[in-house]
mmCIF file of N, CA and C in Angstrom:
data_model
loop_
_atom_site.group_PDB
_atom_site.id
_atom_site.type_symbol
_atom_site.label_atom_id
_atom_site.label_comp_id
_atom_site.label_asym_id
_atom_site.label_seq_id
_atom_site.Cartn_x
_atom_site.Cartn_y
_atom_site.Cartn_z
ATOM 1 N N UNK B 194 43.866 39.280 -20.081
ATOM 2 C CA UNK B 194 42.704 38.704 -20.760
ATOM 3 C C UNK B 194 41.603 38.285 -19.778
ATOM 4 N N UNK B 195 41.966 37.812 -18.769
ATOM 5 C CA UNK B 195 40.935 37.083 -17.839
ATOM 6 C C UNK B 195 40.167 38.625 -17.014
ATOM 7 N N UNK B 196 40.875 39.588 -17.116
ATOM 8 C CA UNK B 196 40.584 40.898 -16.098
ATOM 9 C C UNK B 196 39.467 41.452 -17.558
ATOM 10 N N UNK B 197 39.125 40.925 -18.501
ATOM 11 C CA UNK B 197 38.538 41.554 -19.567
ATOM 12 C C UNK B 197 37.060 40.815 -19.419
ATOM 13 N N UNK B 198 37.496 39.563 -19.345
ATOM 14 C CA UNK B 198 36.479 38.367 -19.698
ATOM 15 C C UNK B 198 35.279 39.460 -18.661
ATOM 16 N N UNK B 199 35.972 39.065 -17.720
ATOM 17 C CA UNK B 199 35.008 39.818 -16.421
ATOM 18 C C UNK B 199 34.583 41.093 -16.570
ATOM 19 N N UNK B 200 35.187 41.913 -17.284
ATOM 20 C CA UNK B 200 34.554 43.466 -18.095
ATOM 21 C C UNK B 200 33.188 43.023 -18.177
ATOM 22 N N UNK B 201 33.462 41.973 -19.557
ATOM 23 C CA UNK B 201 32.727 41.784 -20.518
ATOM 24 C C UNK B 201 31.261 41.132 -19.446
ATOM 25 N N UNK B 202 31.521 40.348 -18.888
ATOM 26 C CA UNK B 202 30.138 39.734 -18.045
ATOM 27 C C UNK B 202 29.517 41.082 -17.407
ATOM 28 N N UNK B 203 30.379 41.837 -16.651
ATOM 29 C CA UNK B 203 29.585 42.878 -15.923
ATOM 30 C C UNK B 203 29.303 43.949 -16.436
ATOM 31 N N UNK B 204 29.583 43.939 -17.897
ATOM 32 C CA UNK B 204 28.774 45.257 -18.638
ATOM 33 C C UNK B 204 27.900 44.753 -19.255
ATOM 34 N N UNK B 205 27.628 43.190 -19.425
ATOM 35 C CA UNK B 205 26.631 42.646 -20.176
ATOM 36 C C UNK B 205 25.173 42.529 -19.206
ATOM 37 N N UNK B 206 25.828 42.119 -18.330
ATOM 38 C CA UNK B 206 25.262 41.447 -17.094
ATOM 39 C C UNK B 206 24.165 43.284 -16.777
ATOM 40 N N UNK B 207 24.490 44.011 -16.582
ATOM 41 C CA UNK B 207 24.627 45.213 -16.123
ATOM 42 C C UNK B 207 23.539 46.005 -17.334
ATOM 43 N N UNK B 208 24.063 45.410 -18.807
ATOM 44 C CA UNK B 208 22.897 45.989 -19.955
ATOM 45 C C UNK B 208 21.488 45.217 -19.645
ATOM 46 N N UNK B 209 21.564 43.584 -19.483
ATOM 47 C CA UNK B 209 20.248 43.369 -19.211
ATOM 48 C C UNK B 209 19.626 43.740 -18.185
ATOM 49 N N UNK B 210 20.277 44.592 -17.080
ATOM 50 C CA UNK B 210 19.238 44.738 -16.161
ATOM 51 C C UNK B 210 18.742 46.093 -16.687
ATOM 52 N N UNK B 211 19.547 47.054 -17.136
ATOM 53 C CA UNK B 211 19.055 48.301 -17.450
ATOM 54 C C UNK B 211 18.032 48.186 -18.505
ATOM 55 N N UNK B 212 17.866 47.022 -19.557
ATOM 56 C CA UNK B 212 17.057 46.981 -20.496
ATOM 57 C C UNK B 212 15.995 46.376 -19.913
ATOM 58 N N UNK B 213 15.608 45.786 -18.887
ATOM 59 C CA UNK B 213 14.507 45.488 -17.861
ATOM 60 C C UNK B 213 13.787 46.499 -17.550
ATOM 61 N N UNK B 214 14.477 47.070 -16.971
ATOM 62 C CA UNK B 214 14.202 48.271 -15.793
ATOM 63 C C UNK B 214 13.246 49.248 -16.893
ATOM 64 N N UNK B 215 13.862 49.338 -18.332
ATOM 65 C CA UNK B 215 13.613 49.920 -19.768
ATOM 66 C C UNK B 215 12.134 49.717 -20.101
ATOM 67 N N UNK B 216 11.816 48.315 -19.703
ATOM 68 C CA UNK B 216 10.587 47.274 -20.010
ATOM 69 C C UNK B 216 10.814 46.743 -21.795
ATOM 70 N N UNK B 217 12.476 46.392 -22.000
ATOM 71 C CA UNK B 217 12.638 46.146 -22.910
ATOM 72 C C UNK B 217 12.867 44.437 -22.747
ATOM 73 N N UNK B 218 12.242 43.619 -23.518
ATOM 74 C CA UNK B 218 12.376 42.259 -23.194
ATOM 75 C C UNK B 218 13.395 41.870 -24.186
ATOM 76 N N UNK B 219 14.288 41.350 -24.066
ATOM 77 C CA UNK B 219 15.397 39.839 -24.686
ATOM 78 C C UNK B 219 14.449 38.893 -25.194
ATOM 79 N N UNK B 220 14.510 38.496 -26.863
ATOM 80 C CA UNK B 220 14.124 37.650 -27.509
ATOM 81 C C UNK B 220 15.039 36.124 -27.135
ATOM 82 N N UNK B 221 14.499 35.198 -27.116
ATOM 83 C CA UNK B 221 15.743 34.449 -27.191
ATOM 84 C C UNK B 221 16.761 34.555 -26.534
ATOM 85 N N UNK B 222 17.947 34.178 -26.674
ATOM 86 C CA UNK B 222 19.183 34.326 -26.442
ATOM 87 C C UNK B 222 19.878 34.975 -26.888
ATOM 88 N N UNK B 223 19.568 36.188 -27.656
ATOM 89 C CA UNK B 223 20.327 37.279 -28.768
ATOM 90 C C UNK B 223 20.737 37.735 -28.375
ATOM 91 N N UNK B 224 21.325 39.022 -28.865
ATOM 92 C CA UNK B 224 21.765 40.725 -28.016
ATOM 93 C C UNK B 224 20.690 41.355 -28.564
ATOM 94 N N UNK B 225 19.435 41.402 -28.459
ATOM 95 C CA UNK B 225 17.739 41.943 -29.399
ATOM 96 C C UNK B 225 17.263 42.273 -28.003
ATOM 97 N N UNK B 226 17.286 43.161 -27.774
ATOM 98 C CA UNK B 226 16.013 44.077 -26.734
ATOM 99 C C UNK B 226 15.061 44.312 -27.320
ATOM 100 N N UNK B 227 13.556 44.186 -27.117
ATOM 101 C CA UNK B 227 12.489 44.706 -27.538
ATOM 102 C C UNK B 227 11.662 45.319 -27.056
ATOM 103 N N UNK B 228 11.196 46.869 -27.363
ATOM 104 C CA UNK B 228 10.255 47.454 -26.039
ATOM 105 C C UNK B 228 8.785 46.801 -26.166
ATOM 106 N N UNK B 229 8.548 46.173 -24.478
ATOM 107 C CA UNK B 229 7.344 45.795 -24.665
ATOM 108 C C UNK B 229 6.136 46.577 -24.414
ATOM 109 N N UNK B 230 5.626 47.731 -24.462
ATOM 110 C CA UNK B 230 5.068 48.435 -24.371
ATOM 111 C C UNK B 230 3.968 48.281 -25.956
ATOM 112 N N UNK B 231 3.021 48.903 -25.885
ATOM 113 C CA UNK B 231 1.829 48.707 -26.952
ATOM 114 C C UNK B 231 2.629 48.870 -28.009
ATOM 115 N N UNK B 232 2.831 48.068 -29.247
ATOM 116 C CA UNK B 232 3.476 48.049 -30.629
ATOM 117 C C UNK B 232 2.438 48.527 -31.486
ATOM 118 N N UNK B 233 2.778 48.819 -32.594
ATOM 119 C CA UNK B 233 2.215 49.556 -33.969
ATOM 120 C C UNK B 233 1.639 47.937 -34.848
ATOM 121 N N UNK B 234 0.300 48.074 -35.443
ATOM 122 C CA UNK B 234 -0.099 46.957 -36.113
ATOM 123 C C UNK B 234 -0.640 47.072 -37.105
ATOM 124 N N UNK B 235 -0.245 46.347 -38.155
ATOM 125 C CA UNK B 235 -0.959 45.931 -39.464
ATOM 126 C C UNK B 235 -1.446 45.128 -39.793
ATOM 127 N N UNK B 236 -2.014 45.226 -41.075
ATOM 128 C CA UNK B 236 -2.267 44.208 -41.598
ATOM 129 C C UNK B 236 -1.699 43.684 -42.823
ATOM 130 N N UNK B 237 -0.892 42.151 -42.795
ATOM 131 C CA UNK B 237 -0.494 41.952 -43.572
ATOM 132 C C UNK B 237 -1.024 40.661 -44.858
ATOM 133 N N UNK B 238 -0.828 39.846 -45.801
ATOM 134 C CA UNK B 238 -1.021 39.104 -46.352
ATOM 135 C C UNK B 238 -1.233 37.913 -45.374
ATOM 136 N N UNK B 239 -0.549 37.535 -44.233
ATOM 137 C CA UNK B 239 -0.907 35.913 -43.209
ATOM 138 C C UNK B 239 -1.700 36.607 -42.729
ATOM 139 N N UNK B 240 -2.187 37.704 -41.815
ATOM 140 C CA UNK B 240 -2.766 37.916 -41.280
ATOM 141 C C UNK B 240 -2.284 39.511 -40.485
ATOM 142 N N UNK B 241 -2.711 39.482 -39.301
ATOM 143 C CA UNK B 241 -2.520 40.900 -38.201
ATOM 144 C C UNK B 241 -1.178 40.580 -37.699
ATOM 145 N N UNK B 242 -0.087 41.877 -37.850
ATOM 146 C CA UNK B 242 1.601 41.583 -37.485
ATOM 147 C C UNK B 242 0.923 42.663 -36.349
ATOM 148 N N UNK B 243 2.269 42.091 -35.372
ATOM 149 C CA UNK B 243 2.602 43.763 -34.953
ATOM 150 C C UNK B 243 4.148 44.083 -34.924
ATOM 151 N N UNK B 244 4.363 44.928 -34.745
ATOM 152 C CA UNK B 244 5.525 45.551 -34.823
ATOM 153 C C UNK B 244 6.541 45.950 -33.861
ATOM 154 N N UNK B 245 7.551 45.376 -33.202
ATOM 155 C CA UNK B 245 8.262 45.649 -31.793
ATOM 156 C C UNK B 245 9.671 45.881 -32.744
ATOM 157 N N UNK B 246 9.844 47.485 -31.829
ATOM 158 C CA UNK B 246 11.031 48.233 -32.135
ATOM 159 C C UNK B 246 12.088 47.853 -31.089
ATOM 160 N N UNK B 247 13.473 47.986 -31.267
ATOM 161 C CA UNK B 247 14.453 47.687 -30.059
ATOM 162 C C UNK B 247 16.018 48.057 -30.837
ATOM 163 N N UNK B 248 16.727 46.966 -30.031
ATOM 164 C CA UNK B 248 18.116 47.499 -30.149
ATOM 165 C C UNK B 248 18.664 46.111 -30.407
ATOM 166 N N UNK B 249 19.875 46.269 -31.291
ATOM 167 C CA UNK B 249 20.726 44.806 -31.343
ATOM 168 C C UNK B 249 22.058 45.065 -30.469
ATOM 169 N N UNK B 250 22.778 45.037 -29.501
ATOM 170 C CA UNK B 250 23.840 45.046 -28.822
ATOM 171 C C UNK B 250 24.345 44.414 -28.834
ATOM 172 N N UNK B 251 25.205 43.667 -29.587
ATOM 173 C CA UNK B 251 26.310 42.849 -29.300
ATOM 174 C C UNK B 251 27.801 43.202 -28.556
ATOM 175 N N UNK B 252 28.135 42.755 -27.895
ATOM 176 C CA UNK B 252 29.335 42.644 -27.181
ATOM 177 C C UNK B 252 30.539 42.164 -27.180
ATOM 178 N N UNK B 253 31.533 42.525 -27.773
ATOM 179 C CA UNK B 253 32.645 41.504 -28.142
ATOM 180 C C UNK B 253 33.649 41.988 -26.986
ATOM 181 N N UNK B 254 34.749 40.878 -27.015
ATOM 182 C CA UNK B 254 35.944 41.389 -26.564
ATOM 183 C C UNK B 254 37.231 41.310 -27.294
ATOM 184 N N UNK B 255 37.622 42.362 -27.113
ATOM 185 C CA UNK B 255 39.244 42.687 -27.912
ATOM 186 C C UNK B 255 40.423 42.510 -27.474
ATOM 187 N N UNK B 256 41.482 42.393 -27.608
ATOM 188 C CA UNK B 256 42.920 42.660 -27.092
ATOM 189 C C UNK B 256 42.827 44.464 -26.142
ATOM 190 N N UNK B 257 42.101 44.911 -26.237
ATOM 191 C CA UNK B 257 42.317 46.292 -26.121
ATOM 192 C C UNK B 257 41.020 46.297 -24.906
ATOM 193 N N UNK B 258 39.915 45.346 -25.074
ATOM 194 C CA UNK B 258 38.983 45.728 -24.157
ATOM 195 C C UNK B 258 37.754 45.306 -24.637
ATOM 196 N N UNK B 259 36.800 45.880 -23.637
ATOM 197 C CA UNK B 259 35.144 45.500 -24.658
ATOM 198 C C UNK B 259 34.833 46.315 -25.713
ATOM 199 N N UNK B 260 34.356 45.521 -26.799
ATOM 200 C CA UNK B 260 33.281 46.525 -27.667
ATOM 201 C C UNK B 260 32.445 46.182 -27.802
ATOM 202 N N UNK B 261 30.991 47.782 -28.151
ATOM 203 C CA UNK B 261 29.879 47.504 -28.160
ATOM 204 C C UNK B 261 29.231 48.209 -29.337
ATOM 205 N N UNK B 262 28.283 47.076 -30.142
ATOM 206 C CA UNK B 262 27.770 48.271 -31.257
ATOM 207 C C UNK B 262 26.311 47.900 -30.634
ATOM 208 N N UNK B 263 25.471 49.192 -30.873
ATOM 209 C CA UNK B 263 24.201 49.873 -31.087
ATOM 210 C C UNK B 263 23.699 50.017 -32.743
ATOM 211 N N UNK B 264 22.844 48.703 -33.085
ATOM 212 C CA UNK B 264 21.993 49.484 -33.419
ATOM 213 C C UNK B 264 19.982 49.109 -33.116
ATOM 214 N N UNK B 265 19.391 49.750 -34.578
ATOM 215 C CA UNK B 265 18.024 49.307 -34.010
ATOM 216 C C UNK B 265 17.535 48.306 -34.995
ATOM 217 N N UNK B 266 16.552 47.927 -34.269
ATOM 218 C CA UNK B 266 15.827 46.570 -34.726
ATOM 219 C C UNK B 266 14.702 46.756 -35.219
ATOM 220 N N UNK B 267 13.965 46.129 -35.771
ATOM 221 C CA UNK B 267 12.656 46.117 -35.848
ATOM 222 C C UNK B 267 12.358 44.488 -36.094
ATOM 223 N N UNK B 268 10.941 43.830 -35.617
ATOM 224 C CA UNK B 268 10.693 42.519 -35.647
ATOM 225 C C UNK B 268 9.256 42.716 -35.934
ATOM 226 N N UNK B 269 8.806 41.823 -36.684
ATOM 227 C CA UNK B 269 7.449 42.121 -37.072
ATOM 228 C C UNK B 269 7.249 40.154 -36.363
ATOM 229 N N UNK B 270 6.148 40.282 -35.763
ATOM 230 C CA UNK B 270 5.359 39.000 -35.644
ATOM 231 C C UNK B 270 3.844 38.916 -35.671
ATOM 232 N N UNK B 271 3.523 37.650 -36.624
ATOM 233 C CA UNK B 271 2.040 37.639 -37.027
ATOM 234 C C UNK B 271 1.442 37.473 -35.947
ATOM 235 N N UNK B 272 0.381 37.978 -35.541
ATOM 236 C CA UNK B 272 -0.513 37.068 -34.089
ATOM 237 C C UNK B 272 -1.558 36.018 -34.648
ATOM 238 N N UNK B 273 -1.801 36.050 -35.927
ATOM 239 C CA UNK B 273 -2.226 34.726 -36.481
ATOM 240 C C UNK B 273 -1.512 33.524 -36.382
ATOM 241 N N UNK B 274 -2.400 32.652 -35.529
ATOM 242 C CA UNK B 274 -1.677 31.085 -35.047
ATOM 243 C C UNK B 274 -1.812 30.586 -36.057
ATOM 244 N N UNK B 275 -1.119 29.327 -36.039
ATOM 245 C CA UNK B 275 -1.138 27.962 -37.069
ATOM 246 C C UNK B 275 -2.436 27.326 -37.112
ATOM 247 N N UNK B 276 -2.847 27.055 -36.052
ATOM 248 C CA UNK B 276 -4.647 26.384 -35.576
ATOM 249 C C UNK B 276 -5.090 27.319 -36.527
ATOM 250 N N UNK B 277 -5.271 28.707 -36.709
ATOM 251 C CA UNK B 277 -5.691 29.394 -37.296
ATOM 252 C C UNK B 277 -6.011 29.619 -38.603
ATOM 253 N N UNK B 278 -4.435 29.342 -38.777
ATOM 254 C CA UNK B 278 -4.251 29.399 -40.146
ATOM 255 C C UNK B 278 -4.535 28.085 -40.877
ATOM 256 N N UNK B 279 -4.406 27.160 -40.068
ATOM 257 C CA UNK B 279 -5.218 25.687 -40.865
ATOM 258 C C UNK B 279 -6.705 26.153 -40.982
ATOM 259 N N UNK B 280 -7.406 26.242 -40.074
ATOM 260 C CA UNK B 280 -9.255 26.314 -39.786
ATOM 261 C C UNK B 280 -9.404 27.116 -41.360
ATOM 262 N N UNK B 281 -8.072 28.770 -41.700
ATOM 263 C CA UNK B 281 -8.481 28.982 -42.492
ATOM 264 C C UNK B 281 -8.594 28.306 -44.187
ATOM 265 N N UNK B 282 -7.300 27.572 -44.476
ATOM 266 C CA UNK B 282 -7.033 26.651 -45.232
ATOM 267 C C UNK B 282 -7.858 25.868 -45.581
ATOM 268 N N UNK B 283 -8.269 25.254 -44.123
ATOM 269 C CA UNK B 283 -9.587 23.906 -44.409
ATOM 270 C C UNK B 283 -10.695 24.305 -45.217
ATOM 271 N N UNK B 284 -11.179 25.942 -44.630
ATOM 272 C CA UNK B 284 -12.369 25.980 -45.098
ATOM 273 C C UNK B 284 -12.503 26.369 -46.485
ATOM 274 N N UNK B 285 -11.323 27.103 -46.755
ATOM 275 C CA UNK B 285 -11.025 28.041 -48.227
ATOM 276 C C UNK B 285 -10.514 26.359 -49.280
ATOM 277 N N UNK B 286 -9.628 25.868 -48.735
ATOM 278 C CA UNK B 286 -9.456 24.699 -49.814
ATOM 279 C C UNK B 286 -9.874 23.206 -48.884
ATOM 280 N N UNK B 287 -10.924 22.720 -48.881
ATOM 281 C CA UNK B 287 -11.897 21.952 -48.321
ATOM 282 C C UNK B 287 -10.953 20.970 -48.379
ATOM 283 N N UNK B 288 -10.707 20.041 -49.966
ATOM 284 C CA UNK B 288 -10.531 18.863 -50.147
ATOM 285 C C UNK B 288 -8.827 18.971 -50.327
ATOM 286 N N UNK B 289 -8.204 19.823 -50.361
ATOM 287 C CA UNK B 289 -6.488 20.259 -50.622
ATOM 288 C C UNK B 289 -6.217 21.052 -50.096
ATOM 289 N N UNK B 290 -6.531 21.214 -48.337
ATOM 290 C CA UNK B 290 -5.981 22.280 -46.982
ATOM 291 C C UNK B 290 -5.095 21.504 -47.009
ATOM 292 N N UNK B 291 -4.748 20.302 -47.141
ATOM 293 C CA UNK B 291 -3.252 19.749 -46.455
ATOM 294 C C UNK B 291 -1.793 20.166 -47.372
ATOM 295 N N UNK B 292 -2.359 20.298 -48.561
ATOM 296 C CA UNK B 292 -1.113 20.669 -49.555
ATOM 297 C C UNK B 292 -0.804 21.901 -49.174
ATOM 298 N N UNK B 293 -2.199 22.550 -49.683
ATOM 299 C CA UNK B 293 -2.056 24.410 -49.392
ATOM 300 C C UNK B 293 -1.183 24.368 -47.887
ATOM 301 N N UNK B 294 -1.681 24.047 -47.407
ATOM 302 C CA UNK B 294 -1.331 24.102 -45.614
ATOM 303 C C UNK B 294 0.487 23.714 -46.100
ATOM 304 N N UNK B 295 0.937 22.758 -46.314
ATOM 305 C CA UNK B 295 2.354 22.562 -46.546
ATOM 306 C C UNK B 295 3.321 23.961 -46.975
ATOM 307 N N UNK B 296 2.611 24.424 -48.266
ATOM 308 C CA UNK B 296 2.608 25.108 -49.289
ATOM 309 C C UNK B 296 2.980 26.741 -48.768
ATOM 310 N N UNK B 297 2.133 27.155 -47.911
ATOM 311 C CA UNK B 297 1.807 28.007 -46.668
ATOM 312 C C UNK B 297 2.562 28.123 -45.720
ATOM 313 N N UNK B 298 2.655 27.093 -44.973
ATOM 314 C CA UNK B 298 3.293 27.100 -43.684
ATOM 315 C C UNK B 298 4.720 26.175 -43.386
ATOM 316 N N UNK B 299 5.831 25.635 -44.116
ATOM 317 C CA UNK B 299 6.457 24.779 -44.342
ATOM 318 C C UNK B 299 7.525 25.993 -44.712
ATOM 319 N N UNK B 300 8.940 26.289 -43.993
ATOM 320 C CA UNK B 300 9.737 27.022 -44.221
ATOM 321 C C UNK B 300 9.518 28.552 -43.098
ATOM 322 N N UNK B 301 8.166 28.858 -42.247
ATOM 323 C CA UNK B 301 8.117 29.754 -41.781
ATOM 324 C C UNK B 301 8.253 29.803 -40.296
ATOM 325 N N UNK B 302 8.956 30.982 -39.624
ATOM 326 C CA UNK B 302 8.849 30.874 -38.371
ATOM 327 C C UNK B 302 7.642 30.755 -37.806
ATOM 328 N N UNK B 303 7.464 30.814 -36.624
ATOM 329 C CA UNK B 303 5.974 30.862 -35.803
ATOM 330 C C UNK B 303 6.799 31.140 -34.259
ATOM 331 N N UNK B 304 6.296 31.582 -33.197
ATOM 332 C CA UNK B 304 6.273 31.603 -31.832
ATOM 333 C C UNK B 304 5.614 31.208 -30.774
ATOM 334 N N UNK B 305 6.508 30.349 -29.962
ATOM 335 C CA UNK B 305 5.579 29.272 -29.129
ATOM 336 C C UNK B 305 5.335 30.684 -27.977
ATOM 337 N N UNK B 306 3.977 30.782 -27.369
ATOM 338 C CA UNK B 306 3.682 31.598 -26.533
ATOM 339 C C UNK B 306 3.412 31.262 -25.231
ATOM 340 N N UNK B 307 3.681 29.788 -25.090
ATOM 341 C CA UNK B 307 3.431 29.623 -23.481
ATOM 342 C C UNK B 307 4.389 29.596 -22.692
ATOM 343 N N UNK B 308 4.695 31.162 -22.388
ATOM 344 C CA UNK B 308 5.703 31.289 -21.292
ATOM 345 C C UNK B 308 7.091 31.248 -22.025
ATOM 346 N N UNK B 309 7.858 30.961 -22.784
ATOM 347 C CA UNK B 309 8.545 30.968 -23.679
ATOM 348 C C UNK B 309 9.043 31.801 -24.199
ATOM 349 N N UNK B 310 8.120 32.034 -25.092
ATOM 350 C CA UNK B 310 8.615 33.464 -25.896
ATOM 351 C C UNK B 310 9.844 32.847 -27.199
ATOM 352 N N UNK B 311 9.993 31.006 -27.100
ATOM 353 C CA UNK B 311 11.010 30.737 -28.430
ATOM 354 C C UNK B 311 10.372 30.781 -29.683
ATOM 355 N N UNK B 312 11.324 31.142 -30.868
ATOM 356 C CA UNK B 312 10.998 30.854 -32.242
ATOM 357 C C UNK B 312 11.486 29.614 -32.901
ATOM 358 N N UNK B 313 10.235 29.117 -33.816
ATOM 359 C CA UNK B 313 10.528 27.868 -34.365
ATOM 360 C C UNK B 313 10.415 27.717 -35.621
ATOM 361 N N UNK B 314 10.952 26.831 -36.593
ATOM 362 C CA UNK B 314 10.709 27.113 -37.940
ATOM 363 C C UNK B 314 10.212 25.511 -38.472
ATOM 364 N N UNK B 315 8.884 25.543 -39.002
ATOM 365 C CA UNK B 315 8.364 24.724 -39.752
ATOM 366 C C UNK B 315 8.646 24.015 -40.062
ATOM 367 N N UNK B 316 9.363 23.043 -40.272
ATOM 368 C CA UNK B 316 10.129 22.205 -41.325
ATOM 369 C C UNK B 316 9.077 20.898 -42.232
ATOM 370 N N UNK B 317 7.881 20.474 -41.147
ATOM 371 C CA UNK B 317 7.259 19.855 -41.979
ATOM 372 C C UNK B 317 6.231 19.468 -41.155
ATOM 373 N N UNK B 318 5.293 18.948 -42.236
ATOM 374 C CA UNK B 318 3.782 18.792 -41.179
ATOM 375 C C UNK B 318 3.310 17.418 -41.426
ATOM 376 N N UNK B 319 2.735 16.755 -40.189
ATOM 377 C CA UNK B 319 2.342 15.833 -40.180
ATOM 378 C C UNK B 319 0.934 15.405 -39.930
ATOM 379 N N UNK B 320 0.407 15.002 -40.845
ATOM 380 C CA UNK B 320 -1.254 15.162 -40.465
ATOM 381 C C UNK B 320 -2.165 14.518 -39.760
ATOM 382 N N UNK B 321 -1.225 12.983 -40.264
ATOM 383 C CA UNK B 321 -1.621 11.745 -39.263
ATOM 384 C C UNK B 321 -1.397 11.954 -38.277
ATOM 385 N N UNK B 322 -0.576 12.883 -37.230
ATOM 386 C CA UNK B 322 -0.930 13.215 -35.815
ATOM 387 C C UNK B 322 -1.556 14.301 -35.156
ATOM 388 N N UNK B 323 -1.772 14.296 -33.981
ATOM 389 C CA UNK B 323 -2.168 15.097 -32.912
ATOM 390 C C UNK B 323 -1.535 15.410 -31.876
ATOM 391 N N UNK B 324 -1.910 16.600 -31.432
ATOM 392 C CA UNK B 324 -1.083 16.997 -29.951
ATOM 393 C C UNK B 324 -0.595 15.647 -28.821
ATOM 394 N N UNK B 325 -2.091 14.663 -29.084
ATOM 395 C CA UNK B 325 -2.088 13.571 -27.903
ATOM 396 C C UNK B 325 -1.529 12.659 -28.775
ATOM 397 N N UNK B 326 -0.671 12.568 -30.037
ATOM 398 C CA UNK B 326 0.147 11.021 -30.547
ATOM 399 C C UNK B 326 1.711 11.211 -29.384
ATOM 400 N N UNK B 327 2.152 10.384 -29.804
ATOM 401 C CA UNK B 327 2.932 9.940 -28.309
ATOM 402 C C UNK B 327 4.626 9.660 -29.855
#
């Protein structure tokens, strides 16, 4: 078992570099490769998605050895920010952006982009603050 464990690190260990080398980036902490190369874009109902294709690899280990399944991914992310999407709220519902805004954005992922690259999910908004409340 212990002569496996170590399989398992150095074929894992061994996929992320080849999916580098690929210019495929790791979301998170997943088994999700994504090629970062120019993605395909639409337009959707929040706003402009784009579209990053990849692979899900997960890695298990068995009594018998490693296994690995392949398959593909697809991830769509809006590039419309939240700032954004309030400014648009405010202006479209003047005196009830804060409901709409709840209504809207309350239950949805978003992606922090500074340097990061984590996903976060909404859970609730607070209006009485600002970036600078403590």
């Amino acid at each position: 078992p212990g002569e496996n464990i170590e399989i398992l690190r150095v074929f894992t260990s061994e996929l992320k570099d080849k999916m580098r080398q690929l210019k495929y980036r790791q979301l998170n902490r997943t088994s999700s490769f994504y090629d970062s190369s120019p993605c395909t874009e639409f337009q959707g109902l929040y706003g402009l998605y784009n579209v990053y294709n990849g692979f899900h690899v997960p890695c298990k280990l068995l009594d018998s050895g490693v296994a690995v399944q392949i398959a593909l991914k697809t991830k769509l992310i809006c590039q419309t920010t939240v700032i954004d999407k309030l400014r648009e709220l405010f202006r479209d519902y003047a005196y009830g952006y804060q409901e709409e805004a709840k209504y809207q954005l309350e239950g949805r992922v978003v992606r922090a982009v500074y340097g990061n690259n984590r996903y976060w999910r909404i859970c609730g908004i607070d209006f009485s603050k600002n970036p600078l409340s403590s």
